[in-house]
Amino acid sequence: MNRDIIRKSLWYLAMGVMAFFVLFPIYLIFLVAFAPPTEIFRPNPALIPSSLNPYSLYVVLKYYHFLSHFILSLETAFIVSGICIALGAPAAYTISRMPRRASYLVIIFLFVTQMIPEIQIGVPLASAMAKLHLLNTSLGIALAQSSIALPLVTYVLVGAFRSIPTRLSESAQIDGASKLQAFFYIDLQLALTGIFVAVILAWLFSWDEFILAQLISPLHTTIPVLIYQNIARGQGGLPADDAFSLIMTIPVIALVLILQKYMRSNIIAGALK
Amino acid sequence: MTTLELEKIYLTAGKNEILRDVNLSIGNGDFFVLLGPSGCGKTSTLRVISGLMKQVSGKVIMDGEDISEYPPSKRNISMVFQDYALYPHMTVFENIAFPLRIAHKEMQYIRDKVKEVTSFLAIEHIVGKKPHEISGGERQRVAIARALVKNPKLMLMDEPLSNLDAKLRDSVRFELKRIHRETGVTTVYVTHDQLEAMTLGTQIAIFRTGKIEQVGKPMDIFRHPINTFVASFVGNPSMNILESDEARDVLEAKDAHYVGIRPRSIFVRKPRDASNVVAVELRVIMKNLLGNEILVQSTIGGEFVYFYVHVNDSGLVEEGETTTVYVDRRRIYLFDKDGNQQGRVLNEEPEEEIDA
């Protein structure tokens, strides 16, 4: 009896500490965005503000054409996720069903693009986008970012597909499914958790990505570039940075919350033996 | 009506020959068992029949039609895998309905059909559960239900009992026999367990390193094993196979190279009709009490001989002493130096005498 209580309270204590580590920075962002600047910008800022006002949010929305940058960033992130899943999932499935040695070689090649610093491939990519008239467009940024994100996503998905026994697809084929049907009804369904992780990975990568976005879309900037420019130029006395941070965080949290209910561990349980 | 023919099936994996010109003929309604030790090619044969593996050469012929080029989905077969291979994201109902859904059957038909097989296999109460919520035995019934639901021409089973615990295995073995009797579906069954082969099979094919050694009815194989491999593989306990001069001398088998006696053909008491009996002196090494009988380890000519005695006869065999046992001459198997059977078999013996 007693041991149960101790175990439970230790469990809640641990959860509390974890939650604090995760939530406190988010609270700080929230605080800085909403609290009166006089209470924040001093040696010992107050953790509980005397009042909240959305002044900095108002500044961001009013003076920065914020919405168009926000939409560009969102578009880009979703296109990157789309490209990565559409190309990465079939590639990953094929790689996962290859003999080990062959797949190892392919995976090594996948990461060749990763070995070159972004800044170095960024300029040639930008000139290629210029020829395609894709400068300052979400598609242009997304294509460039995908060259970095796609190998990572593919790698994550190879792991996801490898964890699904080939036996299940074989069984489906014997039950009358074609290879393609077996892939859609069995392997793809079971890889969903991995696919959602990959979506979040690609999405987050694009959402935060700076160098390629800066080189390919210098006029119509994504939010990270906008924040950078704002800092580099000086704020002109406007408390905008933290409002930006808050706004950048909200879609990320929303995405993770939406997708997390699809994330299940041990999805294969009960399939074999 | 289903018949299946394998014609000179040849299969390799890299440099290894997996199947070397396997020929088989499986008749309608057969429960055909592929028996052999691991790595002998029996599972590969099953996978070639299913279409999951493609032979290098040779033909798979079903009902007179060459189906060698058909993908698994076009062969109208079903399969029960050793590890069941249930779809973990689907409920038991969806698992069983899957073959019918893929075939675009009507929902009402699917419901009726699933109800029919689930009641046949007594798993109606778990149709709403997911595979991870049910026991191993239930999972296996689900796998069998899924295999039966589309009325396949041919049912393939790959060691379906090997993942069950021993107690469950016995009851499921009887259950499989019932299923085969009541559905009459032509079945090909892979196992390494000779007990399953003997009890379930209407026909047995014994595999060894990619070749078939012998095909026949279980009792025919048991009675007339064509070589020492088959003789020692079929029958439990395994046949005693001896090659010492002393053993061959005593067993009147000087012309043979190997001489075989099944443990159950050795008696410590002299039979009433002693006309065909050979008396043999054995040195008893050790006795293992198994309940109402004793497994005795003994030697002759430096080779082990195993046999059974009833507990009441325990006094007739004492560890470290010699004892005289009696063997029916007609139950002695003779093999040549290549292990092939030569001469003397118990042809003249009426069937009902064999109670091994």
XYZ file of C-alpha atoms in Angstrom:
629
model
C 0.000 0.000 0.000
C 2.564 2.523 1.197
C 5.009 1.592 -1.517
C 2.342 2.254 -4.118
C 1.803 5.733 -2.777
C 5.544 6.444 -2.753
C 5.916 5.091 -6.255
C 3.011 7.191 -7.470
C 4.239 10.386 -5.876
C 7.729 9.839 -7.275
C 6.151 9.325 -10.677
C 4.197 12.580 -10.436
C 7.266 14.401 -9.144
C 9.279 13.219 -12.143
C 6.476 14.207 -14.493
C 6.313 17.608 -12.814
C 10.031 18.234 -13.281
C 9.798 17.180 -16.931
C 6.783 19.391 -17.520
C 8.555 22.322 -15.881
C 11.572 21.955 -18.166
C 9.350 21.850 -21.227
C 6.791 24.457 -20.273
C 8.881 27.090 -18.494
C 10.671 28.383 -21.639
C 7.297 28.582 -23.377
C 5.988 30.569 -20.427
C 8.991 32.913 -20.661
C 8.287 33.562 -24.325
C 4.666 34.214 -23.465
C 5.715 36.502 -20.624
C 8.106 38.556 -22.689
C 5.572 38.891 -25.453
C 2.758 40.139 -23.253
C 4.193 41.749 -20.137
C 4.860 45.507 -20.034
C 8.442 46.137 -21.317
C 9.321 48.081 -18.192
C 8.869 44.971 -16.059
C 10.902 42.730 -18.376
C 13.887 44.760 -19.464
C 15.601 45.167 -16.145
C 18.157 43.141 -14.121
C 15.555 41.091 -12.188
C 12.506 40.679 -14.406
C 9.232 39.801 -12.681
C 8.056 36.247 -13.279
C 4.471 37.255 -12.711
C 3.616 40.404 -14.624
C 1.386 43.090 -13.141
C -0.571 43.331 -16.359
C -0.736 41.701 -19.776
C -1.107 43.619 -22.959
C -0.764 42.431 -26.530
C 1.176 45.537 -27.570
C 4.138 43.708 -29.122
C 1.834 41.345 -31.011
C 0.019 44.401 -32.265
C 3.322 45.915 -33.385
C 4.262 42.770 -35.260
C 0.966 42.503 -37.037
C 0.810 46.179 -37.890
C 4.333 47.121 -38.929
C 5.810 43.988 -40.456
C 3.290 42.713 -43.054
C 3.460 39.816 -40.782
C 0.705 37.696 -42.308
C 2.324 37.368 -45.720
C 5.612 36.175 -44.148
C 3.731 33.771 -41.912
C 1.833 32.323 -44.857
C 5.041 31.963 -46.895
C 6.666 30.058 -44.026
C 3.617 27.826 -43.577
C 3.348 27.106 -47.295
C 7.018 26.269 -47.518
C 6.908 23.935 -44.528
C 3.903 22.046 -45.859
C 5.360 21.727 -49.357
C 8.599 20.362 -47.871
C 6.667 17.804 -45.802
C 4.639 16.838 -48.867
C 7.659 16.397 -51.109
C 9.527 14.439 -48.450
C 6.672 11.993 -47.830
C 5.702 11.607 -51.479
C 9.263 10.817 -52.538
C 10.665 9.520 -49.278
C 8.033 6.892 -48.439
C 8.283 4.839 -51.664
C 12.070 5.183 -51.632
C 12.243 4.119 -47.998
C 9.951 1.141 -48.602
C 12.141 -0.062 -51.452
C 15.331 0.438 -49.453
C 13.860 -1.370 -46.449
C 13.137 -4.441 -48.582
C 16.612 -4.532 -50.183
C 19.327 -6.909 -49.029
C 21.139 -5.309 -46.088
C 24.367 -4.569 -47.880
C 22.758 -2.927 -50.890
C 20.547 -0.798 -48.658
C 23.554 0.292 -46.623
C 25.226 1.590 -49.768
C 22.115 3.481 -50.869
C 21.768 5.094 -47.444
C 25.387 6.249 -47.553
C 24.708 7.897 -50.912
C 21.591 9.522 -49.483
C 23.703 11.453 -47.055
C 26.217 12.757 -49.586
C 24.264 16.033 -49.885
C 24.467 16.381 -46.114
C 28.254 16.434 -46.247
C 28.349 19.742 -48.107
C 27.642 22.813 -45.965
C 24.300 24.399 -46.758
C 25.910 27.718 -47.471
C 27.957 26.098 -50.245
C 25.112 24.398 -52.067
C 22.842 27.365 -51.334
C 24.327 29.680 -53.954
C 24.222 27.207 -56.877
C 20.715 26.226 -55.789
C 19.685 29.882 -55.780
C 21.003 30.397 -59.295
C 19.181 27.261 -60.419
C 15.957 28.609 -58.871
C 16.552 31.902 -60.667
C 16.640 30.053 -64.007
C 13.393 28.304 -63.063
C 11.841 31.642 -62.015
C 11.332 30.259 -58.537
C 13.198 32.930 -56.584
C 11.105 34.494 -53.839
C 8.494 31.726 -54.013
C 7.528 29.107 -51.456
C 8.054 26.338 -54.033
C 11.612 27.540 -54.685
C 12.521 27.530 -50.999
C 10.783 24.196 -50.481
C 12.647 22.484 -53.324
C 15.976 23.683 -51.962
C 15.120 22.694 -48.393
C 13.901 19.279 -49.547
C 17.352 18.478 -50.870
C 18.495 18.542 -47.244
C 15.367 17.171 -45.552
C 14.564 14.338 -47.963
C 17.537 12.104 -47.067
C 16.800 12.523 -43.365
C 13.116 11.747 -43.806
C 13.908 8.762 -46.016
C 16.283 7.437 -43.389
C 13.676 7.737 -40.642
C 11.113 5.977 -42.851
C 13.514 3.153 -43.725
C 13.584 2.412 -40.000
C 9.801 2.549 -39.837
C 9.316 0.150 -42.742
C 12.061 -2.185 -41.572
C 10.219 -2.714 -38.311
C 7.268 -4.129 -40.266
C 7.811 -7.833 -40.948
C 7.654 -8.804 -44.649
C 5.544 -11.713 -43.491
C 2.480 -9.443 -43.211
C 2.685 -8.244 -46.791
C 3.215 -11.833 -47.935
C 0.161 -12.905 -46.028
C -1.878 -10.133 -47.653
C -0.714 -11.249 -51.110
C -1.799 -14.791 -50.402
C -5.127 -13.428 -49.198
C -5.559 -12.011 -52.689
C -3.977 -8.564 -52.555
C -1.641 -7.344 -55.286
C 1.771 -6.085 -54.196
C 0.515 -2.503 -54.403
C -2.630 -3.284 -52.393
C -0.535 -5.086 -49.800
C 1.619 -1.954 -49.514
C -1.361 0.378 -49.079
C -3.480 -1.798 -46.794
C -0.718 -3.237 -44.641
C 2.757 -1.683 -44.756
C 1.641 1.919 -45.157
C -0.955 1.643 -42.359
C 1.612 0.175 -40.013
C 4.210 2.784 -40.952
C 1.855 5.671 -40.115
C 3.543 6.447 -36.807
C 6.898 6.667 -38.532
C 5.387 8.749 -41.313
C 3.949 11.272 -38.855
C 7.300 11.552 -37.129
C 8.855 12.161 -40.529
C 6.238 14.815 -41.343
C 7.007 16.672 -38.130
C 10.722 16.358 -38.772
C 10.480 17.775 -42.297
C 8.030 20.441 -41.213
C 10.169 21.625 -38.326
C 13.300 21.606 -40.427
C 11.679 23.869 -42.995
C 10.004 26.078 -40.386
C 13.357 26.881 -38.742
C 15.577 26.784 -41.820
C 17.462 30.022 -42.421
C 20.333 29.895 -44.930
C 18.535 28.491 -47.967
C 15.430 30.550 -47.253
C 17.579 33.661 -47.079
C 19.457 32.917 -50.331
C 16.471 31.830 -52.401
C 13.880 34.257 -51.093
C 15.679 37.441 -50.074
C 12.809 39.795 -50.932
C 9.840 37.878 -49.646
C 11.275 36.394 -46.471
C 10.227 33.539 -44.239
C 9.774 34.246 -40.533
C 13.251 33.146 -39.357
C 14.805 35.476 -41.949
C 12.417 38.243 -40.962
C 13.424 37.887 -37.306
C 17.085 37.912 -38.246
C 16.691 41.037 -40.357
C 14.774 42.693 -37.579
C 17.551 41.995 -35.092
C 20.313 42.913 -37.529
C 18.726 46.211 -38.422
C 17.741 47.088 -34.896
C 14.176 47.142 -33.727
C 13.554 50.843 -33.994
C 12.314 50.791 -30.421
C 9.578 48.261 -31.144
C 9.363 45.153 -28.853
C 8.770 42.686 -31.692
C 11.235 39.810 -31.200
C 9.380 37.980 -28.508
C 6.090 38.290 -30.262
C 7.791 36.657 -33.202
C 9.077 33.860 -31.030
C 5.617 33.274 -29.630
C 4.069 33.213 -33.074
C 6.713 30.838 -34.364
C 6.118 28.434 -31.523
C 2.343 28.191 -31.774
C 2.110 26.236 -35.088
C 4.809 23.824 -33.915
C 2.922 23.019 -30.738
C -0.320 22.710 -32.679
C 1.210 20.297 -35.192
C 2.732 18.070 -32.540
C -0.538 18.015 -30.586
C -2.547 17.087 -33.671
C -0.204 14.322 -34.780
C 0.706 12.865 -31.398
C -2.508 10.906 -31.100
C -1.435 8.925 -34.162
C 1.876 8.098 -32.568
C 1.719 4.679 -31.043
C 4.641 2.632 -29.944
C 4.768 -1.076 -30.654
C 2.234 -1.021 -33.457
C 3.271 -4.518 -34.524
C 2.137 -6.071 -31.219
C 0.082 -9.196 -31.791
C 1.026 -9.620 -35.437
C 3.486 -12.435 -35.103
C 3.576 -15.311 -32.655
C -11.703 -30.548 -56.724
C -8.060 -29.632 -56.440
C -4.981 -31.467 -57.526
C -1.491 -30.105 -57.431
C 1.564 -31.244 -59.302
C 5.141 -30.142 -58.855
C 7.325 -30.955 -61.836
C 11.090 -30.933 -61.415
C 11.125 -27.875 -59.172
C 14.644 -26.481 -58.979
C 15.432 -23.601 -56.650
C 18.640 -21.880 -55.627
C 19.550 -19.159 -53.164
C 22.863 -17.646 -54.219
C 25.171 -20.601 -54.734
C 23.139 -22.981 -52.613
C 20.811 -25.505 -54.157
C 17.641 -25.370 -52.059
C 15.467 -27.730 -54.087
C 16.879 -30.241 -56.514
C 14.252 -31.404 -58.993
C 11.387 -31.947 -56.585
C 8.426 -33.857 -58.012
C 5.189 -34.172 -56.095
C 1.640 -35.149 -56.866
C -1.037 -34.075 -54.426
C -4.538 -35.455 -54.825
C -7.896 -33.857 -54.120
C -8.747 -33.745 -50.429
C -5.292 -34.887 -49.369
C -3.700 -33.738 -46.158
C -0.224 -33.800 -47.594
C 2.594 -33.438 -45.082
C 6.072 -32.263 -46.044
C 8.305 -33.690 -43.330
C 11.999 -33.235 -42.746
C 14.677 -31.674 -40.556
C 15.260 -27.920 -40.688
C 16.934 -26.682 -43.840
C 15.743 -29.613 -45.942
C 13.671 -27.513 -48.345
C 10.167 -28.292 -47.118
C 9.258 -24.686 -46.341
C 10.813 -23.550 -49.629
C 8.588 -26.054 -51.412
C 5.565 -24.524 -49.694
C 6.666 -21.028 -50.699
C 7.109 -22.137 -54.302
C 3.569 -23.559 -54.261
C 2.276 -20.273 -52.811
C 4.120 -18.180 -55.391
C 5.980 -16.187 -52.737
C 9.145 -17.767 -54.095
C 9.843 -18.333 -57.751
C 11.547 -21.543 -58.806
C 14.501 -21.369 -61.188
C 13.005 -24.112 -63.310
C 10.164 -26.590 -63.138
C 6.394 -26.218 -63.085
C 3.645 -25.827 -60.518
C 0.459 -27.292 -61.968
C -2.919 -26.866 -60.285
C -5.920 -28.716 -61.696
C -4.003 -29.330 -64.887
C -3.167 -25.654 -65.370
C 0.414 -24.382 -65.214
C 0.325 -21.634 -62.559
C 4.102 -21.146 -62.336
C 3.853 -17.556 -63.574
C 0.871 -16.546 -61.416
C 1.441 -14.177 -58.481
C 0.280 -15.466 -55.079
C -2.922 -13.402 -55.251
C -4.075 -15.202 -58.418
C -3.572 -18.757 -57.182
C -6.659 -18.995 -54.959
C -4.715 -20.487 -52.105
C -4.501 -19.578 -48.466
C -1.794 -20.020 -45.914
C -1.392 -20.320 -42.182
C 2.033 -19.045 -41.195
C 4.104 -20.368 -38.342
C 3.894 -16.992 -36.595
C 0.270 -16.387 -37.731
C 0.988 -13.048 -39.467
C -2.187 -11.340 -38.287
C -2.668 -7.735 -39.340
C -2.074 -5.878 -36.059
C -3.991 -2.730 -36.995
C -7.165 -4.640 -37.785
C -9.675 -6.291 -35.471
C -10.160 -10.035 -35.582
C -13.249 -9.491 -37.744
C -11.330 -7.300 -40.186
C -8.482 -9.795 -40.272
C -10.793 -12.637 -41.211
C -12.773 -10.468 -43.634
C -9.643 -9.202 -45.401
C -9.488 -11.879 -48.151
C -13.173 -11.249 -48.956
C -12.866 -7.463 -48.906
C -9.915 -7.602 -51.266
C -12.099 -9.719 -53.551
C -14.855 -7.043 -53.363
C -17.498 -9.302 -51.898
C -20.732 -7.777 -50.647
C -20.825 -6.698 -47.018
C -23.723 -9.003 -46.165
C -21.902 -11.988 -47.696
C -18.749 -11.070 -45.774
C -20.632 -10.841 -42.496
C -22.329 -14.212 -43.027
C -19.129 -15.889 -44.082
C -17.080 -14.525 -41.162
C -19.832 -15.615 -38.792
C -19.732 -19.086 -40.306
C -15.982 -19.595 -39.880
C -15.791 -17.931 -36.486
C -18.509 -20.182 -35.120
C -16.832 -23.186 -36.764
C -13.638 -22.317 -34.892
C -15.373 -21.110 -31.693
C -13.918 -17.601 -31.793
C -17.149 -15.602 -32.199
C -16.600 -13.866 -28.874
C -13.328 -12.205 -29.880
C -14.213 -10.758 -33.296
C -14.116 -7.198 -31.932
C -10.652 -7.502 -30.416
C -7.272 -6.621 -31.833
C -4.631 -9.348 -32.255
C -2.557 -8.056 -29.321
C -5.535 -8.508 -26.992
C -5.976 -12.242 -27.565
C -4.000 -15.333 -26.567
C -1.599 -17.315 -28.755
C -4.094 -20.120 -29.247
C -6.797 -17.663 -30.262
C -4.452 -15.916 -32.683
C -3.860 -19.199 -34.345
C -7.561 -19.867 -34.707
C -7.937 -16.434 -36.246
C -5.167 -17.240 -38.719
C -6.914 -20.503 -39.625
C -10.274 -18.720 -39.932
C -8.725 -16.167 -42.280
C -7.312 -19.010 -44.352
C -10.659 -20.828 -44.564
C -12.963 -17.890 -45.182
C -12.450 -17.614 -48.929
C -12.943 -21.342 -49.608
C -9.458 -21.722 -51.079
C -8.597 -24.417 -53.578
C -5.541 -25.218 -51.540
C -4.604 -24.532 -47.961
C -0.937 -24.249 -47.008
C 0.264 -24.577 -43.447
C 3.791 -23.776 -42.357
C 4.514 -25.418 -39.006
C 1.320 -24.000 -37.491
C 1.747 -25.792 -34.167
C 5.344 -24.985 -33.391
C 4.600 -21.752 -31.536
C 2.034 -23.304 -29.212
C 2.918 -24.769 -25.837
C 2.943 -28.538 -25.633
C -0.428 -28.906 -23.937
C -2.242 -26.735 -26.455
C -0.449 -28.433 -29.331
C -2.169 -31.748 -28.663
C -5.657 -30.301 -28.717
C -5.003 -28.122 -31.751
C -3.650 -31.140 -33.611
C -6.970 -32.881 -33.163
C -8.708 -29.647 -34.098
C -6.762 -29.459 -37.371
C -7.816 -33.000 -38.168
C -11.447 -32.056 -37.532
C -11.142 -28.964 -39.725
C -9.695 -31.006 -42.561
C -12.328 -33.715 -42.248
C -15.231 -31.289 -42.199
C -14.034 -28.918 -44.906
C -12.284 -31.480 -47.089
C -9.926 -28.751 -48.276
C -6.767 -30.023 -49.948
C -3.966 -29.162 -47.549
C -0.197 -29.041 -47.740
C 1.344 -29.053 -44.295
C 4.978 -28.457 -43.390
C 6.436 -29.825 -40.177
C 9.599 -31.248 -38.684
C 7.594 -33.209 -36.120
C 7.040 -36.789 -37.212
C 4.199 -37.146 -34.707
C 2.214 -34.418 -36.478
C 3.019 -36.016 -39.816
C 1.906 -39.465 -38.701
C -1.309 -38.327 -37.038
C -2.471 -35.684 -39.508
C -1.185 -36.776 -42.888
C -3.024 -38.788 -45.482
C 0.239 -38.658 -47.423
C 3.748 -37.828 -46.255
C 6.746 -36.709 -48.280
C 10.055 -36.913 -46.465
C 12.609 -34.293 -47.430
C 16.344 -34.323 -47.021
C 18.718 -31.643 -48.343
C 16.453 -30.432 -51.121
C 15.285 -33.819 -52.332
C 12.352 -36.060 -51.546
C 13.453 -39.349 -50.025
C 10.109 -41.109 -49.855
C 6.424 -40.414 -50.426
C 3.569 -42.523 -49.098
C 0.842 -43.096 -46.566
C 2.060 -42.681 -42.973
C 1.817 -46.370 -42.083
C 3.456 -47.457 -45.335
C 6.401 -45.216 -44.615
C 6.520 -46.382 -41.030
C 6.483 -50.009 -42.083
C 8.643 -49.799 -45.181
C 11.181 -46.998 -44.790
C 13.312 -47.056 -47.916
C 16.518 -46.044 -46.147
C 18.083 -45.431 -42.747
C 17.308 -41.683 -42.895
C 13.583 -42.276 -43.247
C 13.705 -45.157 -40.793
C 15.255 -43.053 -38.066
C 13.160 -39.949 -38.822
C 9.719 -41.551 -38.761
C 8.543 -43.208 -35.590
C 9.010 -42.085 -32.053
C 11.137 -43.224 -30.350
C 13.646 -43.411 -33.151
C 14.606 -46.751 -34.640
C 17.792 -48.353 -33.266
C 20.178 -48.628 -36.194
C 23.196 -50.851 -35.580
C 26.216 -51.747 -37.644
C 28.535 -53.725 -35.363
C 29.456 -57.272 -36.388
C 28.150 -58.539 -33.084
C 24.735 -56.975 -33.534
C 24.408 -58.174 -37.123
C 25.513 -61.643 -36.065
C 22.940 -62.008 -33.337
C 20.151 -60.505 -35.446
C 20.880 -62.897 -38.319
C 21.734 -60.011 -40.613
C 25.259 -60.717 -41.718
C 24.455 -59.867 -45.330
C 23.290 -56.343 -44.385
C 25.434 -53.354 -43.480
C 22.970 -51.729 -41.102
C 20.309 -53.451 -39.090
C 17.348 -51.607 -37.570
C 14.917 -52.466 -34.766
C 12.234 -50.176 -33.440
C 12.369 -49.805 -29.633
C 8.769 -50.995 -29.396
C 9.653 -54.222 -31.190
C 11.943 -55.366 -28.394
C 10.341 -57.434 -25.621
C 11.748 -58.686 -22.340
C 9.233 -61.498 -22.105
C 9.310 -64.326 -24.593
C 6.232 -64.251 -26.843
C 3.883 -67.259 -26.772
C 4.451 -67.950 -30.457
C 8.222 -68.186 -30.506
C 8.613 -69.432 -34.087
C 9.856 -66.100 -35.470
C 11.715 -64.895 -32.436
C 15.393 -64.061 -32.090
C 16.897 -63.874 -28.602
C 19.445 -61.134 -28.006
C 21.735 -60.471 -25.055
C 21.958 -56.800 -24.108
C 23.938 -55.059 -21.389
C 21.662 -52.664 -19.506
C 23.284 -49.280 -18.843
C 20.546 -47.153 -17.367
C 16.809 -47.109 -16.729
C 14.582 -44.035 -17.063
C 11.239 -44.305 -15.310
C 8.558 -42.610 -17.420
C 5.452 -43.399 -15.372
C 4.018 -46.778 -16.205
C 6.905 -47.777 -18.394
C 10.658 -47.603 -18.329
C 12.948 -46.466 -21.118
C 16.014 -48.669 -21.012
C 19.398 -47.721 -22.415
C 21.512 -50.766 -23.238
C 24.410 -51.733 -25.472
C 25.356 -54.449 -27.871
C 28.670 -54.466 -29.714
C 29.460 -51.006 -28.347
C 26.279 -49.413 -29.797
C 23.310 -48.113 -27.848
C 19.971 -49.884 -28.054
C 16.888 -48.302 -26.536
C 13.729 -50.184 -25.597
C 10.776 -50.061 -23.235
C 9.635 -52.315 -20.429
C 6.515 -52.107 -18.319
C 7.175 -51.023 -14.699
C 5.988 -54.414 -13.497
C 8.891 -55.972 -15.418
C 11.442 -53.627 -13.910
C 13.059 -56.542 -12.118
C 13.944 -58.193 -15.430
C 16.355 -55.417 -16.325
C 18.975 -54.348 -13.802
C 21.494 -51.612 -14.458
C 24.972 -53.009 -15.122
C 23.730 -56.511 -15.863
C 22.972 -58.374 -19.052
C 19.468 -59.303 -20.001
C 17.888 -61.348 -22.749
C 15.348 -59.659 -24.998
C 13.240 -61.037 -27.830
C 12.798 -59.574 -31.267
C 10.404 -60.720 -33.976
C 12.569 -61.614 -36.934
C 10.004 -60.078 -39.298
C 10.405 -56.723 -37.591
C 14.102 -56.478 -38.252
C 15.066 -53.998 -40.957
C 18.076 -54.540 -43.178
C 19.934 -51.798 -45.026
C 22.922 -51.877 -47.380
C 26.079 -49.812 -46.944
C 24.449 -46.753 -48.566
C 21.636 -46.991 -46.068
C 19.104 -48.241 -48.605
C 16.661 -50.875 -47.554
C 17.458 -54.393 -48.683
C 15.314 -57.453 -48.323
C 13.402 -58.513 -45.293
C 10.435 -56.363 -44.369
C 7.383 -57.370 -42.489
C 5.183 -57.756 -45.555
C 3.628 -60.969 -44.436
C 2.579 -59.518 -41.128
C -1.100 -58.624 -40.717
C -1.672 -54.911 -40.095
C -3.454 -55.077 -36.798
C -0.475 -56.685 -35.119
C 1.397 -53.432 -35.331
C 0.506 -51.355 -32.364
C 3.623 -49.275 -32.024
